[in-house]
Coordinates of C-alpha atoms in Angstrom, one line a residue:
X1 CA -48.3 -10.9 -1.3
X2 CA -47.5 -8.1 -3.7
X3 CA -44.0 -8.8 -5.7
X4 CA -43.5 -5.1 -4.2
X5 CA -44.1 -6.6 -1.0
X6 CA -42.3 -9.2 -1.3
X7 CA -39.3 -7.8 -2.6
X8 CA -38.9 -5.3 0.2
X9 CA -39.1 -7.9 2.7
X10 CA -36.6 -10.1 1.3
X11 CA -34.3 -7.0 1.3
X12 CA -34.9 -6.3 5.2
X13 CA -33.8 -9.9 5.2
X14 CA -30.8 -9.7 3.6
X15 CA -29.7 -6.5 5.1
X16 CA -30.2 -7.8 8.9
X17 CA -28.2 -10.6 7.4
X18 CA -25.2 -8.6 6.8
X19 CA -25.5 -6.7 9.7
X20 CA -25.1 -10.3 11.7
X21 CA -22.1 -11.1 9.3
X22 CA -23.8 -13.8 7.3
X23 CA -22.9 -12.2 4.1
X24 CA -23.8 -15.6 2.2
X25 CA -26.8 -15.7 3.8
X26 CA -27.7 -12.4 2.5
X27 CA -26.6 -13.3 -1.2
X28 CA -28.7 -16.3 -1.1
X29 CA -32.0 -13.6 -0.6
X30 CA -31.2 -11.5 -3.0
X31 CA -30.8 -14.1 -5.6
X32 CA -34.2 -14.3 -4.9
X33 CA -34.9 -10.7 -4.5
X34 CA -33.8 -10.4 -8.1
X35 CA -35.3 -13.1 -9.9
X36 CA -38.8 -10.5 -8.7
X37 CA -37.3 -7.5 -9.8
X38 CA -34.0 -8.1 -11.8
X39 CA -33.2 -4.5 -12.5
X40 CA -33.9 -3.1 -8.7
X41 CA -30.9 -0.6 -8.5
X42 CA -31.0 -0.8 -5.0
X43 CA -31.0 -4.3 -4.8
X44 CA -28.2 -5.0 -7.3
X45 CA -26.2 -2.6 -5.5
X46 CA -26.5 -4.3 -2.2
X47 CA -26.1 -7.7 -3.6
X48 CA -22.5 -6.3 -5.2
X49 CA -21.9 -5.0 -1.7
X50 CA -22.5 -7.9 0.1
X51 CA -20.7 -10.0 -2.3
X52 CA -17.7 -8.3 -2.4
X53 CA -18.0 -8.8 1.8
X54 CA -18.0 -12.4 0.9
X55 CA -14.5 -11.9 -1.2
X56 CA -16.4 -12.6 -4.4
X57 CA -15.0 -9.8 -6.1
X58 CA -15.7 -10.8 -9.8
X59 CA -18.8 -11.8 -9.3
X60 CA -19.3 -8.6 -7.2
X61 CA -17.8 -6.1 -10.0
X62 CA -20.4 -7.8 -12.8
X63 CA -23.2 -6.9 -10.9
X64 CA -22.1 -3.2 -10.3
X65 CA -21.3 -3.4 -14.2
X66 CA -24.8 -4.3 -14.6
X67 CA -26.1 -1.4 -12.2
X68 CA -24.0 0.9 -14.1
X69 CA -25.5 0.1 -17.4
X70 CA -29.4 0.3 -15.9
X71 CA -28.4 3.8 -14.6
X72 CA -25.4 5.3 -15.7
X73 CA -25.8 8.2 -13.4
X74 CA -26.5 6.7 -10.2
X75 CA -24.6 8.0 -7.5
X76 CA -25.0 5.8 -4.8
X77 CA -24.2 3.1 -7.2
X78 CA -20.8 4.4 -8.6
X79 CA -20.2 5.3 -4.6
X80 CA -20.2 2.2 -3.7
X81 CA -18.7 0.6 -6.8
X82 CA -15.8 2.8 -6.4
X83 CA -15.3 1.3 -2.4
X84 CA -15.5 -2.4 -3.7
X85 CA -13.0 -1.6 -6.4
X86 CA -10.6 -0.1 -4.1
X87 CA -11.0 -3.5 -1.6
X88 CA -10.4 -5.8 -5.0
X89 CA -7.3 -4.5 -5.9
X90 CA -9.0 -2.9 -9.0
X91 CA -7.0 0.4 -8.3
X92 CA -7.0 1.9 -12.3
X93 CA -11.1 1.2 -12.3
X94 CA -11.8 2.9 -8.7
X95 CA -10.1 6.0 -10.0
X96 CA -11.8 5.7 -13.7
X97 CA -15.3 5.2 -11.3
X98 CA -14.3 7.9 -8.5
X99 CA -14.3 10.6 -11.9
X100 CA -17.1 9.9 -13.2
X101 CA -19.0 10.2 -9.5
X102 CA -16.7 13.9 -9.2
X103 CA -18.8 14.3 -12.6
X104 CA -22.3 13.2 -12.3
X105 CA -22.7 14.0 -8.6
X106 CA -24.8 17.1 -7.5
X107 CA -23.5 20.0 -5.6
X108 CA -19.4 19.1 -5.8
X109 CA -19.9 16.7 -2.8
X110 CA -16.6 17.6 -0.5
X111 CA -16.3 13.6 0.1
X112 CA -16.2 12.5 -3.4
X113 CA -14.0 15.3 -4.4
X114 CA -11.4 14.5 -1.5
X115 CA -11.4 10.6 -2.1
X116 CA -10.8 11.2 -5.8
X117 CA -7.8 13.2 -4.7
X118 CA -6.1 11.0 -2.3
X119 CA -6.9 8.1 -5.1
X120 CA -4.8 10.0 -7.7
X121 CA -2.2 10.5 -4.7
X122 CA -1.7 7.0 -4.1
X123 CA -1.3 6.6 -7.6
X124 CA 1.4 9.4 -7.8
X125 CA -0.8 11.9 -9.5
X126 CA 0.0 14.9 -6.8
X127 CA -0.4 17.7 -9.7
X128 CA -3.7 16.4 -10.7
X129 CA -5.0 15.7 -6.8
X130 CA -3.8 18.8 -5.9
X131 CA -7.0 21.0 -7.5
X132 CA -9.8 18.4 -6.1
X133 CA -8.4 19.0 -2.6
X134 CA -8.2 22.7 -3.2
X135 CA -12.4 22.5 -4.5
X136 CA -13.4 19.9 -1.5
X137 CA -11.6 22.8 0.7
X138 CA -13.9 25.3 -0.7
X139 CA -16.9 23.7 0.3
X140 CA -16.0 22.3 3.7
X141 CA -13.0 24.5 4.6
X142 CA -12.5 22.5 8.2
X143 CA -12.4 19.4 7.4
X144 CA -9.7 17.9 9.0
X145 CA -9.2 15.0 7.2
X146 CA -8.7 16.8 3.9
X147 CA -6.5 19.3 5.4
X148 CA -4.7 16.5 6.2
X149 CA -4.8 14.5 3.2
X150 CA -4.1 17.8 1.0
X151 CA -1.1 19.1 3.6
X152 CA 0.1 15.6 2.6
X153 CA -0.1 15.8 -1.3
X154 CA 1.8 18.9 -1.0
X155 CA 4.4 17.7 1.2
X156 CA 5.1 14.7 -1.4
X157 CA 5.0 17.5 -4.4
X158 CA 7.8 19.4 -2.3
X159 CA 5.1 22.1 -1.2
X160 CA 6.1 22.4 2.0
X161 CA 5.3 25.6 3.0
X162 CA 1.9 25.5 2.2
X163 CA 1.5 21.7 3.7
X164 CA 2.6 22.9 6.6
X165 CA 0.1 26.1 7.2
X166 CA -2.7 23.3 6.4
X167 CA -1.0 21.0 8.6
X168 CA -1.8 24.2 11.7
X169 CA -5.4 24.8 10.4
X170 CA -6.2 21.0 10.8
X171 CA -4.4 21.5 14.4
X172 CA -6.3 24.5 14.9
X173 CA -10.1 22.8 14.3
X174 CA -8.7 19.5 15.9
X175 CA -5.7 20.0 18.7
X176 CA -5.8 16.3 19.7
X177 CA -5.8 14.3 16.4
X178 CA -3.1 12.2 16.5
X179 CA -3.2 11.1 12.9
X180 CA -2.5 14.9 12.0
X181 CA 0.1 15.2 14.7
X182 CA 1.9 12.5 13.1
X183 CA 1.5 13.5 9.7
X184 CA 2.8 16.9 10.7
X185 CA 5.4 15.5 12.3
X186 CA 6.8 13.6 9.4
X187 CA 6.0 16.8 6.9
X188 CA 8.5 18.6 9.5
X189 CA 11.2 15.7 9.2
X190 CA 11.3 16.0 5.5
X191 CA 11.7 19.9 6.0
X192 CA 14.4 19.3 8.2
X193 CA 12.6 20.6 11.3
X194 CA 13.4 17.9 13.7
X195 CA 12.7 19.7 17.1
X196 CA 9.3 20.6 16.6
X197 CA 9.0 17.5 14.8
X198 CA 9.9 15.6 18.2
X199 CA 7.2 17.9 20.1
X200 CA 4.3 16.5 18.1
X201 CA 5.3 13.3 18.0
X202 CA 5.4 13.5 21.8
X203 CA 2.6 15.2 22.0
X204 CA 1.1 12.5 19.9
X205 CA 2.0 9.6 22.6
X206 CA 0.9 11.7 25.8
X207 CA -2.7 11.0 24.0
X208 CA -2.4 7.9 22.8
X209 CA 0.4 6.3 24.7
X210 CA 0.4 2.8 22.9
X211 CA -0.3 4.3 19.2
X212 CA 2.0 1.4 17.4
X213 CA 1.9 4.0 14.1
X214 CA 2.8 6.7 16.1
X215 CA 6.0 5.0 18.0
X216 CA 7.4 3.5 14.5
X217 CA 6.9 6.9 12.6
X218 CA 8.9 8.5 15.8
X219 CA 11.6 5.6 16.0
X220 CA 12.3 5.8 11.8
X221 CA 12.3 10.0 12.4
X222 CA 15.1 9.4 14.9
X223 CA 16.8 6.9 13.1
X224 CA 17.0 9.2 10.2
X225 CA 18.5 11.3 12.2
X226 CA 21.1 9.0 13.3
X227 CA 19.8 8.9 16.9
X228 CA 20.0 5.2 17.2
X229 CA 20.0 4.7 20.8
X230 CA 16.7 7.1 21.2
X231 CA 15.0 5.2 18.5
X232 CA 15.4 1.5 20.0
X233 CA 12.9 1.8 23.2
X234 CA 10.0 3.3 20.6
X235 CA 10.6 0.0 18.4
X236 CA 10.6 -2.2 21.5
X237 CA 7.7 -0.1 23.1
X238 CA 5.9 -0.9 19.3
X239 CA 6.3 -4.5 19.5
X240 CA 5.6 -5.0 23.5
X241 CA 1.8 -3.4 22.1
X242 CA 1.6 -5.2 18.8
X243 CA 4.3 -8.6 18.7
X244 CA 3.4 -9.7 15.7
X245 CA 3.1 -6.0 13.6
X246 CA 5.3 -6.9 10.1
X247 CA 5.4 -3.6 9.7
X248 CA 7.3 -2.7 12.9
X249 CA 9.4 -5.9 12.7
X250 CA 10.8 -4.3 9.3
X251 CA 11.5 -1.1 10.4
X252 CA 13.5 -2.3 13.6
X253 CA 14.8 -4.3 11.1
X254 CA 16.4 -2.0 9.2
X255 CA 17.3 0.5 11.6
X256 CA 19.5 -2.2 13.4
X257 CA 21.3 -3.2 9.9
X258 CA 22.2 0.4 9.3
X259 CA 23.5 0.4 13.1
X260 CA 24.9 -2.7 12.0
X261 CA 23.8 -5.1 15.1
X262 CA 23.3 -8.0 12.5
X263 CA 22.7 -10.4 14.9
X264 CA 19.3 -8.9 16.5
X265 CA 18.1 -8.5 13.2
X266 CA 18.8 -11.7 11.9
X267 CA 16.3 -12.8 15.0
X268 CA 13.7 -10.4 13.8
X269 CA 13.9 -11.8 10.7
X270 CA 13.4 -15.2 12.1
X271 CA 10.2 -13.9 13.6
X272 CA 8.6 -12.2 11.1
X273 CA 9.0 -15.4 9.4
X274 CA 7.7 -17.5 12.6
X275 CA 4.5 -15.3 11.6
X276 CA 4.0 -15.3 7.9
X277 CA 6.5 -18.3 6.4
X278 CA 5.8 -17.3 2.9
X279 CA 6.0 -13.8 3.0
X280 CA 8.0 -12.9 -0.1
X281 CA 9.1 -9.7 1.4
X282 CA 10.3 -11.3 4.0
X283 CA 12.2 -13.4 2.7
X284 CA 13.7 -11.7 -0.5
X285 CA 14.2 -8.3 2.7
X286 CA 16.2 -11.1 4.6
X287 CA 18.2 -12.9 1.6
X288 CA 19.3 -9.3 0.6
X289 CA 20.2 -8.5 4.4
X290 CA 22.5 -11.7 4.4
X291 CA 24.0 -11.0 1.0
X292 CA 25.1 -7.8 2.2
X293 CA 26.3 -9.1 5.2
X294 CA 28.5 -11.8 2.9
X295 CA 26.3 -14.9 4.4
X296 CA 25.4 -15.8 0.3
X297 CA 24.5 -19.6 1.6
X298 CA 22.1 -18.6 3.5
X299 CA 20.7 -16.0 1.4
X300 CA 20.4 -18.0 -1.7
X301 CA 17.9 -20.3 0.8
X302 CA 15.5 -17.5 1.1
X303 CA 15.9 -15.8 -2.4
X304 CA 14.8 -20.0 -3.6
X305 CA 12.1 -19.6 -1.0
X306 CA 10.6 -16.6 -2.4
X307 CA 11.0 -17.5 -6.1
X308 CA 8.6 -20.4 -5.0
X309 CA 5.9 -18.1 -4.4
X310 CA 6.6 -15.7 -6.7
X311 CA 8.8 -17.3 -9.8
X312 CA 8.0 -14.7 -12.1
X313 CA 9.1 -11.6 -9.6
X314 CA 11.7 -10.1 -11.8
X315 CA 12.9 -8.0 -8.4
X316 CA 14.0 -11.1 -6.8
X317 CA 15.3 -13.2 -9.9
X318 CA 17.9 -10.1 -10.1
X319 CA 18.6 -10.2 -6.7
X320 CA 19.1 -13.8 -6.4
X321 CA 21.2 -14.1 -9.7
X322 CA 23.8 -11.0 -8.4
X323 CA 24.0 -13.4 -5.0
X324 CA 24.9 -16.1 -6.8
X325 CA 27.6 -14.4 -9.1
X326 CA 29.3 -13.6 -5.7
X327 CA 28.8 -17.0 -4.5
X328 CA 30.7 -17.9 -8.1
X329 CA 27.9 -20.0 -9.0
X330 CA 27.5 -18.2 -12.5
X331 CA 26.0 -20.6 -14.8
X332 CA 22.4 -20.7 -12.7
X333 CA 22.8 -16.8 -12.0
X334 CA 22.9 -16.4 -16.2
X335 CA 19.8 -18.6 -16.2
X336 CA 18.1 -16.7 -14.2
X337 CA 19.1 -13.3 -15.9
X338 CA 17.6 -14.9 -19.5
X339 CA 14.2 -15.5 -17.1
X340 CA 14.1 -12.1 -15.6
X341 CA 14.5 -10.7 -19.5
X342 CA 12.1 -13.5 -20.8
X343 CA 9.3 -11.6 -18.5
X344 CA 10.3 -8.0 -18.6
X345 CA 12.6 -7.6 -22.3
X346 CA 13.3 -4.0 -21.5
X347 CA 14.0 -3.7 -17.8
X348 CA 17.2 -1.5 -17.9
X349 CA 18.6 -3.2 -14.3
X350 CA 18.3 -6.3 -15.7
X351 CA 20.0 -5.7 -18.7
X352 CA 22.8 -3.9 -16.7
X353 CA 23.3 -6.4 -14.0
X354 CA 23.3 -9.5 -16.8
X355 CA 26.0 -7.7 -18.9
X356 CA 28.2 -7.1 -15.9
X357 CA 27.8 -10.6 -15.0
X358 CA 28.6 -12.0 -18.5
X359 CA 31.7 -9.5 -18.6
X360 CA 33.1 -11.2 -15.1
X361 CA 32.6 -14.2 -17.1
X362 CA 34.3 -13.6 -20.0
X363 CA 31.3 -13.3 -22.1
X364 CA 32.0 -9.9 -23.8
X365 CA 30.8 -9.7 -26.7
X366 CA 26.8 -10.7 -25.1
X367 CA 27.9 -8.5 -22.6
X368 CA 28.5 -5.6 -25.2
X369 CA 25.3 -6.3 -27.0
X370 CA 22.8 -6.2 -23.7
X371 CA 24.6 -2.7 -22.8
X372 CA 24.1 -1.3 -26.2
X373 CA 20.4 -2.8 -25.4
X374 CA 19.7 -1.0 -22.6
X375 CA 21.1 2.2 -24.3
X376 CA 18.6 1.9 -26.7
X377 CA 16.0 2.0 -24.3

């Protein structure tokens, strides 16, 4: 058999493979695949694919580096680079790779040029998303998921005016998208228009009754505008659909501590915890929720908990250290201040809460010096 030959048919293998889930199946054949042709784009780039399935992300991102350097303009590589990226947690990279596609790729394709702009949105770059939407809008001007995504940049840049007409011309191609109906509805709350905000949402659940996004984004609407009692059935409506959603559990969560009905949300706690024991949210969420509450023996359990997992979380060594200056256990609370400062030297908070500590103390002059410290910064 030709190597030609050969190499296509492993390929087919491979591919069939990972259609049946056996991604390390399909890594094992192109291994082979490649040690035929060890530069086939196409082959590299579904060997990267398929290892990144298997969570071998590094080994995943050297063979798209490889790709990359065998053909540097490559779109379908740098496509689904950017994808595997974005799944590893390689966030700066993906938008570094999704720019370079924007640049190389033929014809302004609407996709690229909308991805790239919700990429730099999750990153908090709404000025600079806010043109790619506008070009991707240009070329497909009904596409409802970037008249979505755009009405939703604008909305976080304070745009509302315009989000909202976008928000009406996705309603206008698509009536019945719930994922638009919600993120309308939310684009209203921040605008302060509750009433028609409450007629999409509804609107939302006559189509999709047992939408768990759609009855927590209504339940945290009505709880931010103090209709409690409204809010509770959508939160218990959530978790009758999805029990174990963290997601909802927090949000109920919340709400019932700002209503404060302590003792429901101490039981939520204890169930979100039933669920994921090591959850550092969780527990540094529920530490904080007892400290408020003045139950620092129990809190300082959790904050200990979630320093396990994460010791070096400067969030929850501050935290933990102001709960134990209330609890009058200063000397470990200081220790813990040096360690938060020992990891991050010029985090303002820290420096703030450690002085205030040292002053109740007595330890002025340290005090003095860490203000002047923070100053400076």
């Amino acid at each position: 058999m030709m190597n030609s030959d050969r190499l296509e048919t492993l390929t087919n293998q491979a591919e069939e493979l990972i259609q049946t889930g056996d991604y390390k199946g399909a890594i094992g054949i192109f291994q082979e695949a490649l040690q035929i042709a060890p530069n086939d784009i196409e082959c590299l780039r579904q060997y990267g694919k398929a290892l990144a399935k298997n969570n071998q992300y590094p080994e995943a991102f050297k063979i798209f580096e490889k790709a990359k350097r065998i053909d540097p303009t490559n779109v379908k590589i740098f496509s689904s680079y950017t994808k595997v990226l974005k799944e590893g947690g390689r966030l700066d990279e993906c938008l570094e790779n999704l720019k370079i596609l924007v640049d190389i790729e033929p014809n302004n394709n609407p996709i690229t040029l909308s991805s790239y702009a919700k990429e730099l949105t999750s990153a908090g770059q709404h000025e600079k998303a806010l043109p790619f939407f506008k070009r991707s809008l240009e070329i497909d001007p009904n596409n409802v998921k970037t008249l979505s995504s755009y009405a939703k940049a604008l909305s976080s840049n304070n745009q509302h005016e315009k989000a909202l007409q976008l928000f009406e011309r996705a309603l206008q191609n698509q009536p019945n998208n719930v994922r638009t109906l919600n993120s309308y509805a939310k684009a209203l709350i921040s605008n302060n228009q509750h009433e028609k905000a409450w007629s999409l949402f509804e609107q939302a659940l006559q189509l999709e009754p047992n939408n768990v996004i759609t009855l927590n984004s209504y339940a945290n609407a009505l709880i931010s505008n103090n209709q409690h009692e409204k809010a509770w059935p959508f939160f218990e409506r959530a978790l009758q659909i999805e029990p174990n959603n963290l997601i909802t559990l927090f949000s109920y969560v919340k709400a019932l501590i700002s209503n404060n009905q302590h003792e429901k949300a101490w039981s939520l706690f204890e169930r979100a915890l039933q669920i994921e024991p090591d959850n550092r949210i969780t527990l540094y969420s529920y530490a904080n929720a007892l400290t408020s509450n003045n139950q620092h023996e129990k809190a300082l359990q959790f904050f200990e908990r979630a320093l396990q997992i994460e010791p070096n979380n400067v969030i929850t060594l501050n935290s933990y250290a102001k709960a134990l200056i209330s609890n009058n256990q200063h000397e470990k609370a200081l220790q813990l201040f040096e360690r938060a400062l020992q990891i991050e030297p010029n985090n303002v908070i820290t420096l703030f809460s450690y002085a205030k500590a040292l002053i109740s103390n007595n330890q002025h002059e340290k005090a003095l010096q860490l203000f002047e410290r923070a100053l400076q910064i």
